[in-house]
mmCIF file of C-alpha atoms in Angstrom:
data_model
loop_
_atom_site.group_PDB
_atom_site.id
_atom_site.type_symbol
_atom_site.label_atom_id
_atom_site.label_comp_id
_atom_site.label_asym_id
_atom_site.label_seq_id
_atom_site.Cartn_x
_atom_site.Cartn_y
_atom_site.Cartn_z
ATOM 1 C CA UNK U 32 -47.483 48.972 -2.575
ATOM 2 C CA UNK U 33 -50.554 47.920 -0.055
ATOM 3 C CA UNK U 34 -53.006 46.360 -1.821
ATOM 4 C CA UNK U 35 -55.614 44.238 -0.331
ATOM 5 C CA UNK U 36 -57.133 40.773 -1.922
ATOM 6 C CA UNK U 37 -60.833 40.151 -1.383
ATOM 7 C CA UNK U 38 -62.485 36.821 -2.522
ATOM 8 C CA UNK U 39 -66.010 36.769 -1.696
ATOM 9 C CA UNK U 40 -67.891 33.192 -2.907
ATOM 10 C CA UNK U 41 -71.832 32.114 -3.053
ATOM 11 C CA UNK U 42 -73.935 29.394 -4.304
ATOM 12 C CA UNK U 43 -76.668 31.138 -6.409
ATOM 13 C CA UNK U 44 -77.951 28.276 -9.268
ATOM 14 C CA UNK U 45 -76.859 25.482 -10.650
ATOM 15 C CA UNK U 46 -76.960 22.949 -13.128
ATOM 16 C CA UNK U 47 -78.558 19.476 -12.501
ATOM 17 C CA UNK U 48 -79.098 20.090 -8.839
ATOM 18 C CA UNK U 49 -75.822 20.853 -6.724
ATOM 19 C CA UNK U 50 -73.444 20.468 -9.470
ATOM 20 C CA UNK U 51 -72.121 23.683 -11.124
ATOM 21 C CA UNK U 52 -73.247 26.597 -12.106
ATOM 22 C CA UNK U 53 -73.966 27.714 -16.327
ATOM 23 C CA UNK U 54 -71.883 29.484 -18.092
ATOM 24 C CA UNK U 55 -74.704 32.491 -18.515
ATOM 25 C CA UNK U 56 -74.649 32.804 -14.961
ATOM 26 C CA UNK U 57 -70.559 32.581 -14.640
ATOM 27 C CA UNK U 58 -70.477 35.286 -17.069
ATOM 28 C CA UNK U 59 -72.975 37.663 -15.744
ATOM 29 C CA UNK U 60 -70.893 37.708 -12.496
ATOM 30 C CA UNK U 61 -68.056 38.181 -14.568
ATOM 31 C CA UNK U 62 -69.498 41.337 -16.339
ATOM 32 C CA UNK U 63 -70.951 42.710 -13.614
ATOM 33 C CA UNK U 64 -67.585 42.884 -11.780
ATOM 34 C CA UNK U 65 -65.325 43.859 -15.068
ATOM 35 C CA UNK U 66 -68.328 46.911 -15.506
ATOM 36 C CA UNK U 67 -68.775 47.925 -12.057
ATOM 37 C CA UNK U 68 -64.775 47.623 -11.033
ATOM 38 C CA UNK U 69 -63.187 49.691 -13.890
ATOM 39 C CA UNK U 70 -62.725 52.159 -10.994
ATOM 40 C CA UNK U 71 -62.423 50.048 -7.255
ATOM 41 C CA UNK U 72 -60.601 47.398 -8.427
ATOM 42 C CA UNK U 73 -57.030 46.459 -9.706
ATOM 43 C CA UNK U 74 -57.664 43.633 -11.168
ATOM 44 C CA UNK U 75 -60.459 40.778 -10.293
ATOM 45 C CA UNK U 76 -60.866 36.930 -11.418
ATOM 46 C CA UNK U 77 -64.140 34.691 -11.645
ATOM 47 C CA UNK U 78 -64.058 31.293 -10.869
ATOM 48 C CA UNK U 79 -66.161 28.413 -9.898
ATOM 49 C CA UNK U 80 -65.652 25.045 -7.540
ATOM 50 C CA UNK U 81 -68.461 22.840 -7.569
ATOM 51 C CA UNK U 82 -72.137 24.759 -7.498
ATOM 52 C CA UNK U 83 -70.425 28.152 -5.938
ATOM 53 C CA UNK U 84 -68.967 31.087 -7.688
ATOM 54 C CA UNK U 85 -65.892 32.513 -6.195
ATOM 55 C CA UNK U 86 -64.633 36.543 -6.846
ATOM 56 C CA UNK U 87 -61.109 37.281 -6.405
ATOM 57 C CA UNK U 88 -60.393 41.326 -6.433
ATOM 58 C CA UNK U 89 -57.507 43.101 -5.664
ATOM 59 C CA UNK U 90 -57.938 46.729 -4.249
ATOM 60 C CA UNK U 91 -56.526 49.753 -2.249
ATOM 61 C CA UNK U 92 -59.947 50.016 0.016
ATOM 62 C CA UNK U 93 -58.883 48.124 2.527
ATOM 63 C CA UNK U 94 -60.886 45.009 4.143
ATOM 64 C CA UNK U 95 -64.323 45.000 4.815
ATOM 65 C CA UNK U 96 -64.839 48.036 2.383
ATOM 66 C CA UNK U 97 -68.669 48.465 1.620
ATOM 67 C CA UNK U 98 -68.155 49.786 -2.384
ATOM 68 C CA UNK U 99 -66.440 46.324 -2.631
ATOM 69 C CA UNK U 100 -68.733 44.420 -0.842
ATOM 70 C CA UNK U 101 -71.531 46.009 -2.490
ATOM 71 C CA UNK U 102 -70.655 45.106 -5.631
ATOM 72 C CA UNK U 103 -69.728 41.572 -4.889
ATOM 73 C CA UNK U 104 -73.753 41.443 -3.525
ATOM 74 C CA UNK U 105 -74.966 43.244 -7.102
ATOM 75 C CA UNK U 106 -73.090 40.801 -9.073
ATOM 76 C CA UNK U 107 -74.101 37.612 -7.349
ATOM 77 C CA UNK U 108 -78.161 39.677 -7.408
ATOM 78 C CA UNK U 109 -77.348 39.603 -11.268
ATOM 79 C CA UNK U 110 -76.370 36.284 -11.125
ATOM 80 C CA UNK U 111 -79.221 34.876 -9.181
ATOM 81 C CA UNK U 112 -81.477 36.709 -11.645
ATOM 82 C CA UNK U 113 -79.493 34.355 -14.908
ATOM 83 C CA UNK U 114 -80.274 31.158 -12.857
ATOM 84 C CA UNK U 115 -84.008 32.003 -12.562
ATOM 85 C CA UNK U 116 -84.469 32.631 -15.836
ATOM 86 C CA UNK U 117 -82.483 29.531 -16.592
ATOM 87 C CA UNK U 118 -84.426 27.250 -14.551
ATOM 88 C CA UNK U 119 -81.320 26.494 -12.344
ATOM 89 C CA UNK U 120 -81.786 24.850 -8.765
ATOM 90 C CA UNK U 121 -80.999 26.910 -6.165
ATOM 91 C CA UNK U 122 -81.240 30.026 -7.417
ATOM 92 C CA UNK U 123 -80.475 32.850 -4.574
ATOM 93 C CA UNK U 124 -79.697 29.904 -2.424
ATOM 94 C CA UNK U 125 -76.670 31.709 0.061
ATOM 95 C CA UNK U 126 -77.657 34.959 -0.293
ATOM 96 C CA UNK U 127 -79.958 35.228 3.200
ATOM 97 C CA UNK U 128 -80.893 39.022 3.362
ATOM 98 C CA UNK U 129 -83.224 40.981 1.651
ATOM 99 C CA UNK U 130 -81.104 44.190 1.039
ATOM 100 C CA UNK U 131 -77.321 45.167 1.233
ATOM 101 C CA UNK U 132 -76.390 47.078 4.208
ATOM 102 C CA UNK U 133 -72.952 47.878 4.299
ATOM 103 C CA UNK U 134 -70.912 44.801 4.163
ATOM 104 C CA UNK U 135 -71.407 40.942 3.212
ATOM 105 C CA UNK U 136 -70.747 39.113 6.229
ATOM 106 C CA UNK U 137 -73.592 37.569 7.899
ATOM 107 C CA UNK U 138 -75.342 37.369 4.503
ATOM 108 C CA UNK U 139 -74.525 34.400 3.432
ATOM 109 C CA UNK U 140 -71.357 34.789 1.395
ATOM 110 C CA UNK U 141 -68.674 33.685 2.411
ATOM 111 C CA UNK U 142 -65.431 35.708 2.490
ATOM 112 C CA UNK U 143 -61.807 36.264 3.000
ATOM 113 C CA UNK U 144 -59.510 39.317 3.163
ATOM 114 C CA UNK U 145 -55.965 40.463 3.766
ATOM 115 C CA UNK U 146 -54.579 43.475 3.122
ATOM 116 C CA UNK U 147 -50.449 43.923 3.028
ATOM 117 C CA UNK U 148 -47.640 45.694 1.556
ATOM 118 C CA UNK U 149 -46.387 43.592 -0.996
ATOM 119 C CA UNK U 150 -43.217 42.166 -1.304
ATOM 120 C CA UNK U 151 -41.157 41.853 -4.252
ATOM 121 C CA UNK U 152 -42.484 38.496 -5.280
ATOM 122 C CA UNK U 153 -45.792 38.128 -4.001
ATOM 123 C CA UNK U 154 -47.196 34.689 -4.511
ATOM 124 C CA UNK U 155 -50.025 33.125 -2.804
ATOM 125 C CA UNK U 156 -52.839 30.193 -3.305
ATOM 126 C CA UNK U 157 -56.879 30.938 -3.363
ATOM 127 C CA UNK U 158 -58.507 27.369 -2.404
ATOM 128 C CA UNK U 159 -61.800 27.211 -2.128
ATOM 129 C CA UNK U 160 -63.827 24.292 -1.554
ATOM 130 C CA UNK U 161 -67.834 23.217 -1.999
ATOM 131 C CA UNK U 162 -69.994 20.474 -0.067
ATOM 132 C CA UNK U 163 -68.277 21.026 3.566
ATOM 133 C CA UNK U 164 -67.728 24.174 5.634
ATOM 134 C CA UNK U 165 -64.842 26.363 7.449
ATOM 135 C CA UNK U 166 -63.361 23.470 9.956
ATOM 136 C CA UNK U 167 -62.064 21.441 6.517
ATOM 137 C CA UNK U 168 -58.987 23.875 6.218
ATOM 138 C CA UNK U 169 -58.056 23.059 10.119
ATOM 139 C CA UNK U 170 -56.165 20.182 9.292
ATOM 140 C CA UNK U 171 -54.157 21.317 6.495
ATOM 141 C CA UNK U 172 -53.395 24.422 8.183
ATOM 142 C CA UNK U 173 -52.509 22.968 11.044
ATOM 143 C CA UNK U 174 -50.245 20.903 9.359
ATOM 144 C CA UNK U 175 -48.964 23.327 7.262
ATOM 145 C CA UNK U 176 -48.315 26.098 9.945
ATOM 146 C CA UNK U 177 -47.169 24.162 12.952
ATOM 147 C CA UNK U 178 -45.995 20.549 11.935
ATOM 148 C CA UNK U 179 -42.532 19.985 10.883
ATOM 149 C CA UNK U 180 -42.943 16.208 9.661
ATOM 150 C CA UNK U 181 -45.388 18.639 7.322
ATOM 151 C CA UNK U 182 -43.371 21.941 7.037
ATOM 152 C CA UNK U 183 -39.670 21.362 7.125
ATOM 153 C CA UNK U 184 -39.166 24.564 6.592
ATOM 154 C CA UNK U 185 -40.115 25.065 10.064
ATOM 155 C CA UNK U 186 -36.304 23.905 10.761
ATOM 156 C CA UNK U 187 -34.810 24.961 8.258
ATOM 157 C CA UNK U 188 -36.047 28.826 7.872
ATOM 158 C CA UNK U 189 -35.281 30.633 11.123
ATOM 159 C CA UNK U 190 -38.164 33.120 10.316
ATOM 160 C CA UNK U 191 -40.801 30.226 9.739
ATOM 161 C CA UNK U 192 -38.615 28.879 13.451
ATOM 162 C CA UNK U 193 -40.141 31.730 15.570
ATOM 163 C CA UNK U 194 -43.305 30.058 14.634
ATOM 164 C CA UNK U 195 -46.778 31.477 13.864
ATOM 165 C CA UNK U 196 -50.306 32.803 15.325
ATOM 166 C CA UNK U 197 -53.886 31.243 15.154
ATOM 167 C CA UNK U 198 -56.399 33.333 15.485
ATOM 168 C CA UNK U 199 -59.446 30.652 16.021
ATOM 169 C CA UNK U 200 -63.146 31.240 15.862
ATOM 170 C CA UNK U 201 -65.545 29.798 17.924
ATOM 171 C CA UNK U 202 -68.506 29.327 15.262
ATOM 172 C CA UNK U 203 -70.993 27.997 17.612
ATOM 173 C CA UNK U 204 -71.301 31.310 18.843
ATOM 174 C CA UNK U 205 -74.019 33.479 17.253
ATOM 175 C CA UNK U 206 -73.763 37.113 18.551
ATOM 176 C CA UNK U 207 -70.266 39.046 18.110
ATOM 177 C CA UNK U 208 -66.946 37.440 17.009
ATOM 178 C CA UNK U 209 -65.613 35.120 19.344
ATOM 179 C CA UNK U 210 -61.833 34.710 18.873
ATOM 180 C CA UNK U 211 -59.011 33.531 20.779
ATOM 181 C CA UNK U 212 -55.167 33.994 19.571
ATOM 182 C CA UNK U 213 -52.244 30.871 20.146
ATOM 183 C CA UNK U 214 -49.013 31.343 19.670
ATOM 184 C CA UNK U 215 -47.258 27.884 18.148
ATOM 185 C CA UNK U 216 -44.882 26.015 18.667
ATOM 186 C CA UNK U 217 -45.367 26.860 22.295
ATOM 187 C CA UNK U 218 -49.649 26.862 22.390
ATOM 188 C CA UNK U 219 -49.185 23.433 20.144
ATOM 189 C CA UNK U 220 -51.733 21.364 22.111
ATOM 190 C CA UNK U 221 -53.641 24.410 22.764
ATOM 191 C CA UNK U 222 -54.316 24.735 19.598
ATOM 192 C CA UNK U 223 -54.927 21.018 18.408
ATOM 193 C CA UNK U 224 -57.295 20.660 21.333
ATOM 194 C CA UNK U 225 -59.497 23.322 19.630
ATOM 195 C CA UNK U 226 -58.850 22.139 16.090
ATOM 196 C CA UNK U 227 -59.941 18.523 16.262
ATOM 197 C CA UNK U 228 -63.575 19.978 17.074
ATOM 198 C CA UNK U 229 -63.899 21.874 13.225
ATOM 199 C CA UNK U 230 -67.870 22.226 13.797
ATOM 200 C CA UNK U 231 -66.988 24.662 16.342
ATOM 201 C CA UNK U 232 -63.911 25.676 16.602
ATOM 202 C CA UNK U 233 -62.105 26.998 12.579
ATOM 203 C CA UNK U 234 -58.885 29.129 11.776
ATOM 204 C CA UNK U 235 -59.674 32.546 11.173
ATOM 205 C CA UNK U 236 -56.420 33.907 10.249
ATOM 206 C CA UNK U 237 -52.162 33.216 10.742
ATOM 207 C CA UNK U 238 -49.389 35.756 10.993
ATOM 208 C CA UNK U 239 -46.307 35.262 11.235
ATOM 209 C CA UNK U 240 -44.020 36.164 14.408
ATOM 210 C CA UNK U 241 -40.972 36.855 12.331
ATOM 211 C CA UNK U 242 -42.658 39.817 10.703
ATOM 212 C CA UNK U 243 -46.197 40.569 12.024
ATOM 213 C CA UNK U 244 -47.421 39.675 7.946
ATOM 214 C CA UNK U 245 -50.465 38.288 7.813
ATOM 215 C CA UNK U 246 -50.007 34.574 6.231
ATOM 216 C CA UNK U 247 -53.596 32.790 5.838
ATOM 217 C CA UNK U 248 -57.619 34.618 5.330
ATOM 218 C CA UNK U 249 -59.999 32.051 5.353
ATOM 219 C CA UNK U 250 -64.045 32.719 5.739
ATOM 220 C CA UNK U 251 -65.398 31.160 8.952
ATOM 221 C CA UNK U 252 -69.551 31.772 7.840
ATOM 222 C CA UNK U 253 -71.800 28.839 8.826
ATOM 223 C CA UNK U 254 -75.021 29.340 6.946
ATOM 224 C CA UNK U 255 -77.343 27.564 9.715
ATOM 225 C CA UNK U 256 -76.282 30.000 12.749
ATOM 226 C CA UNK U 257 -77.399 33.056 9.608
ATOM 227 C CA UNK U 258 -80.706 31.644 8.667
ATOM 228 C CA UNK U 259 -81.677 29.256 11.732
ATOM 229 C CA UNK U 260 -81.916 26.267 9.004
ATOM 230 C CA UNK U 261 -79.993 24.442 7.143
ATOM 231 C CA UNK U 262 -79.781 25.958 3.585
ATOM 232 C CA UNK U 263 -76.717 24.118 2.576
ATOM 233 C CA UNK U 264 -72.917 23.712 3.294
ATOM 234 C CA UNK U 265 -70.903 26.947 3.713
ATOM 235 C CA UNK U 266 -68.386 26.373 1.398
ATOM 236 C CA UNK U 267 -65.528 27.968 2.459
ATOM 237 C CA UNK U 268 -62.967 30.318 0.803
ATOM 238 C CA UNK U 269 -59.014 31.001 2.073
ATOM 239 C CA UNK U 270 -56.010 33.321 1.075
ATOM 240 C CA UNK U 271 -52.341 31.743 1.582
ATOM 241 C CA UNK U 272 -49.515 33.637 0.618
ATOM 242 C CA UNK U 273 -46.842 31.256 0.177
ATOM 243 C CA UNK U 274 -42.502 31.943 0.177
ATOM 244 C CA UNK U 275 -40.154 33.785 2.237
ATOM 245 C CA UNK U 276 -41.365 34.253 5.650
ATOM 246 C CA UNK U 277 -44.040 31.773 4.909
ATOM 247 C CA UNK U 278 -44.093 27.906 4.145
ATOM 248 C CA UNK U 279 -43.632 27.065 0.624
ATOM 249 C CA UNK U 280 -46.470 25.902 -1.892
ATOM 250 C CA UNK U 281 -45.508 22.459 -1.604
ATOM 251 C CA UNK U 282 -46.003 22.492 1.993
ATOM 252 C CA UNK U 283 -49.072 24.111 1.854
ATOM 253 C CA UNK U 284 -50.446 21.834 -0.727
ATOM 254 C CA UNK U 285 -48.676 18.574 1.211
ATOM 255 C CA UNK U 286 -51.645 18.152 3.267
ATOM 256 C CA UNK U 287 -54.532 17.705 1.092
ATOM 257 C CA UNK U 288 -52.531 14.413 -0.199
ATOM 258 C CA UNK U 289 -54.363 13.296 2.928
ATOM 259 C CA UNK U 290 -58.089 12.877 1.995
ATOM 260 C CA UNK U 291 -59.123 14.399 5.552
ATOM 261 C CA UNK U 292 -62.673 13.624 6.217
ATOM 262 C CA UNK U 293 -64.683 16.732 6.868
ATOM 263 C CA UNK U 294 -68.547 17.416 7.327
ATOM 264 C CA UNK U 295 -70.398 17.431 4.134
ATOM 265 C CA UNK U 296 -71.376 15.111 1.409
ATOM 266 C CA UNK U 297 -75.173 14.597 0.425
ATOM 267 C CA UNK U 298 -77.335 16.531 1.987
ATOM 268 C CA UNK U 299 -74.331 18.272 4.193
ATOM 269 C CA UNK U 300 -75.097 15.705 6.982
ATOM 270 C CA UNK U 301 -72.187 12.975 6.402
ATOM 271 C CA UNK U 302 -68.362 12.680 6.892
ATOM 272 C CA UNK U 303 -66.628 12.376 3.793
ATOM 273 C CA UNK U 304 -63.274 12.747 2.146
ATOM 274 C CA UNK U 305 -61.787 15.973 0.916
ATOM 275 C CA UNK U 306 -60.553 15.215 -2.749
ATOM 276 C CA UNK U 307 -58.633 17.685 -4.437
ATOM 277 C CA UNK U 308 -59.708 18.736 -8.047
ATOM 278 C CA UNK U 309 -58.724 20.596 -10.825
ATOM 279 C CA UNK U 310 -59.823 24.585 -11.419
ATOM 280 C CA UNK U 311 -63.635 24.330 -12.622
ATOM 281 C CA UNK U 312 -64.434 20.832 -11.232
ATOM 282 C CA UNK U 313 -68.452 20.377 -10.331
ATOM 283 C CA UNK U 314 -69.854 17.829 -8.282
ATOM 284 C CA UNK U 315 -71.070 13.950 -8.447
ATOM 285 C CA UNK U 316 -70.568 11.306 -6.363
ATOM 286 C CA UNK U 317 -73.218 11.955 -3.597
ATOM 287 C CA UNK U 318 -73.172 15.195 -3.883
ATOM 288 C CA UNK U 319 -69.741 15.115 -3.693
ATOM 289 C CA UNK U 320 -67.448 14.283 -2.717
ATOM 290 C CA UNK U 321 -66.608 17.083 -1.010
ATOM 291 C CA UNK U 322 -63.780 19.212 -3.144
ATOM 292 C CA UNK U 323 -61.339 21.626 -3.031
ATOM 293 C CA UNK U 324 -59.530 23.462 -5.922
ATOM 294 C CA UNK U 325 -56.515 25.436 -5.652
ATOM 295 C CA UNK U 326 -55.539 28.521 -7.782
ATOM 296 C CA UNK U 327 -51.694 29.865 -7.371
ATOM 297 C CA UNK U 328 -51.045 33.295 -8.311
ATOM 298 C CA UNK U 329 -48.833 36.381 -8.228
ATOM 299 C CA UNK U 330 -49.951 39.861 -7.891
ATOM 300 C CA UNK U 331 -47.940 42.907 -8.933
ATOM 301 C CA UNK U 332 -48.956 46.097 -8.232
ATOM 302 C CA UNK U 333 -52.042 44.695 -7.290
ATOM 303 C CA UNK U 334 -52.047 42.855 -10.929
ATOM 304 C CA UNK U 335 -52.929 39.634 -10.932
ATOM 305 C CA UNK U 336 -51.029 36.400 -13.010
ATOM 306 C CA UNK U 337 -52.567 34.396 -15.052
ATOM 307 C CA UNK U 338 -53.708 31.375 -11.818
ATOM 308 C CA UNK U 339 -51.538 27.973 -11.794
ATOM 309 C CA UNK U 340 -54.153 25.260 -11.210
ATOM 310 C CA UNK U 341 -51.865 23.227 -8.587
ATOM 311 C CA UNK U 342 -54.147 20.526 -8.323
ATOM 312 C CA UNK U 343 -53.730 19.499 -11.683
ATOM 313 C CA UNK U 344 -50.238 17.889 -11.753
ATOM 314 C CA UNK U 345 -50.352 13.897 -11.965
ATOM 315 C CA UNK U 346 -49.283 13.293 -8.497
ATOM 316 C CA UNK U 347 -53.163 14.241 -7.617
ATOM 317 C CA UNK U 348 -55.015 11.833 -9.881
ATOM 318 C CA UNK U 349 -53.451 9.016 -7.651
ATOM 319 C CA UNK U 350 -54.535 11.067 -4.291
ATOM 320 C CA UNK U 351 -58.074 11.501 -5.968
ATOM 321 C CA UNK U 352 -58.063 7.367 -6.888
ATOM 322 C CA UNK U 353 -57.274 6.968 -2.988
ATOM 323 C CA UNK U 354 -60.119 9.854 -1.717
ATOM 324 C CA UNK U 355 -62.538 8.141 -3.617
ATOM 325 C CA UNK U 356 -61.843 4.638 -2.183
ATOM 326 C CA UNK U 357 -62.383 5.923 1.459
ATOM 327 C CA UNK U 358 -65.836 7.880 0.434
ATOM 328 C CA UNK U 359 -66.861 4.167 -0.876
ATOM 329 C CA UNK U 360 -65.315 2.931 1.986
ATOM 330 C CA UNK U 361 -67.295 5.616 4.331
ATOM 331 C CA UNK U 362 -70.553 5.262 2.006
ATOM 332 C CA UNK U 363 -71.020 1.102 3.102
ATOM 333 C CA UNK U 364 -71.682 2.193 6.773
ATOM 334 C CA UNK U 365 -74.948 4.011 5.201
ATOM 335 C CA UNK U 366 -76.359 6.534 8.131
ATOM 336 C CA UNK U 367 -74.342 4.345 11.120
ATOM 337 C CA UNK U 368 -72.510 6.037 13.727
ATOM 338 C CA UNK U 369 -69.285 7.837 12.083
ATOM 339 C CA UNK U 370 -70.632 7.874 8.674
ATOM 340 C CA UNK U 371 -72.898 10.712 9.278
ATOM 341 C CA UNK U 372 -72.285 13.777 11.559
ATOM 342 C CA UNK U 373 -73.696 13.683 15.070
ATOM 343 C CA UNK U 374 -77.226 15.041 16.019
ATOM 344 C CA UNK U 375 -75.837 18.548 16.898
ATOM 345 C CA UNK U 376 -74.945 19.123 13.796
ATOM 346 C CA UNK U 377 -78.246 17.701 12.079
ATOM 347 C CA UNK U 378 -80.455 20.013 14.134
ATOM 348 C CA UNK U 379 -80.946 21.997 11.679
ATOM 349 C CA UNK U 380 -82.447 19.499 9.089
ATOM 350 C CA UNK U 381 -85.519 17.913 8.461
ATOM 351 C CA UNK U 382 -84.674 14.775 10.817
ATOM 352 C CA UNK U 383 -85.419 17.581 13.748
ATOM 353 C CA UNK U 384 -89.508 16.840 12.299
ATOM 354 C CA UNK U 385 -89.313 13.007 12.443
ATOM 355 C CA UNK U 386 -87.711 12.818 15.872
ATOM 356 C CA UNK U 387 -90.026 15.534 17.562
ATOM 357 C CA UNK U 388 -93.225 13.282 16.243
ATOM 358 C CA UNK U 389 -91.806 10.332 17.643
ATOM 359 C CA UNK U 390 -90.433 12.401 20.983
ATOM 360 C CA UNK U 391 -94.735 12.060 22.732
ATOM 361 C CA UNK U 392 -94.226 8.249 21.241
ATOM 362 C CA UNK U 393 -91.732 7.551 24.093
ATOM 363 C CA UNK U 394 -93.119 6.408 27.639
ATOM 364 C CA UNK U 395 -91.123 5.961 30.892
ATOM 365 C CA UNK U 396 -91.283 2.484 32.551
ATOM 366 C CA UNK U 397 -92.785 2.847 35.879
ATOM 367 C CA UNK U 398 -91.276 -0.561 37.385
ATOM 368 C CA UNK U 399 -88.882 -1.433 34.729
ATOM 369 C CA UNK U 400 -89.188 -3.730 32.010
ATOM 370 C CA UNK U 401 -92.571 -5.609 30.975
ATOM 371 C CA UNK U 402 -93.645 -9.125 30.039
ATOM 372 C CA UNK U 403 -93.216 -9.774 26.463
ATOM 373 C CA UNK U 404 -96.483 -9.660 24.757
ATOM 374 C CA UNK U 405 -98.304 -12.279 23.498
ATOM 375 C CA UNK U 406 -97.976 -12.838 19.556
ATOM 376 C CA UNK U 407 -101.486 -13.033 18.067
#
């Protein structure tokens, strides 16, 4: 059976500034979708990480299908609507357009498809993350896809052996899609060279060269090249199947042991650690840290399990203990150097006012440096 899985994700209210959203608002979404999907969808799930509200549907429409789209956009509307009325902050906050027209992307949500014919077992892993954008899944992926001190499956499988295909987005660029494709093992450096740099350059999508299946879906939207400002992180969304011709859940998961500091935190304009947290988890530690959740499932018939919250086991309380000691760690350099992200990526804040009012400020020497002055 080809079914395709949509999860579409947006910040639209929550509680106690950028912390989660209410339960009236989770539920609206939730209705809306369960009403207006009795006849597009298979089956859907609701979910939240941190302030943003994540919708997982499975579907024969294909990707990119506007009656799916649509009502992803009506049920976030309703949403928005809850938070008002609620008093939330941020109500509305990612959703940048005025009126639907035909399909979500470059509208603020963020979003990730795949559609394949599915296998006999089909599992796979929705993460989603809040207070950093698309380049935090780089590493992991990287890791995950073309490492095999990560992946030893890469040694051991001969279909993971023939390796796998990036397709990488440049983000920096504003008109259409801008995309390159690397084959690894044999593009290896090709590809880190573009990965180190996860402001610009983030995975789009992996197949697999055994069999031409489509492995990873992750959303690449950066909400500053949309509205020209800075109305918050972008939050980003990914699809992983898992098994078979792909690396296992443990290997997929191995990564995010790491704590890999990504763009985000307070005010998305620091460089923070990526903790992993349990399904449901809101924010605190300035603004953050910045986390990711991870929801296993399998899908039947385009029937969805009940999700596996893999980022609950014990193992990841004693990663989290160690993420939070490098945020402190991170946190004592203040706004120095490393600990905040460079002035490229703060262009889009308010720090672009101060520095313009003290750009007329500057002079240039005429005959190089001058006499101290006098103290009075």
């Amino acid at each position: 059976m080809e079914i395709t899985l949509s999860v579409l994700k947006a910040d639209i209210g929550s509680i106690g500034g950028h912390i989660q959203p209410s339960t009236a608002l989770t539920e609206k979404v939730r209705e809306i979708i369960q009403h207006k999907g009795r006849k597009q969808l298979i089956d859907s799930r609701v979910s939240w990480t941190g302030d943003d509200i994540a919708i997982l549907m499975t579907h024969q429409q294909g990707v990119g299908a506007t009656a799916i789209h649509e009502m992803a956009w009506e049920a976030f509307l309703a949403g928005t609507e809850v938070a008002r009325s609620e008093g939330l902050y941020g109500a509305g906050q990612d959703l940048l357009a005025d009126a639907f027209s035909g399909n979500v992307r470059g509208m603020g949500p963020g979003v990730a498809e795949m559609t394949f014919q599915e296998r006999d077992a089909e599992p796979f892993v929705l993460f989603a993350a809040d207070k950093t954008d698309p380049g935090a899944f780089n590493l992991p992926l990287y890791r995950a896809f073309a490492d095999p001190m990560n992946t030893p499956g890469l040694l051991l499988s001969p279909a993971l052996t023939e390796g796998f295909r990036f397709v990488i987005m440049d983000v920096a660029h504003t008109g259409k899609d801008r995309v390159i494709e690397l084959e690894a093992p044999e593009d290896l450096y090709r590809i880190a060279a573009l990965l180190r740099d996860p402001e610009r350059y983030v995975v789009e999508s992996i197949w697999s060269r055994h069999s031409g299946q489509q492995a990873v879906a992750a959303s690449t939207s950066r909400l500053h090249n949309i509205a020209g400002k800075y109305t918050g992180k972008d939050d980003p969304v990914m699809l992983v199947r898992v098994q078979k011709d792909f690396p296992a859940t443990g290997e997929i998961l191995a990564p995010f042991s790491t704590g890999h500091f990504v763009a985000g935190g307070m005010r998305g304009s620091h460089n923070m650690p990526l903790m992993p947290v349990p399904l449901n988890a809101g924010t605190s530690y300035f603004d953050g840290p910045p986390i990711v959740t991870g929801a296993a499932f399998c899908v039947h018939e385009g029937k969805l399990t009940d999700p596996v919250d893999v980022f609950a086991h014990p193992f990841w309380d004693r990663v989290r203990d160690q993420v939070a000691d490098k945020a402190m760690d991170m946190r004592q350099q203040g706004f120095f150097g490393a600990a905040m992200l460079p002035m490229d990526e703060l262009e889009y804040t308010g720090i672009t006012t101060t520095l313009d009012s003290l750009d007329e400020r500057f002079r240039v020497r005429p005959n190089g440096p001058e006499p101290l002055r006098q103290a009075l």
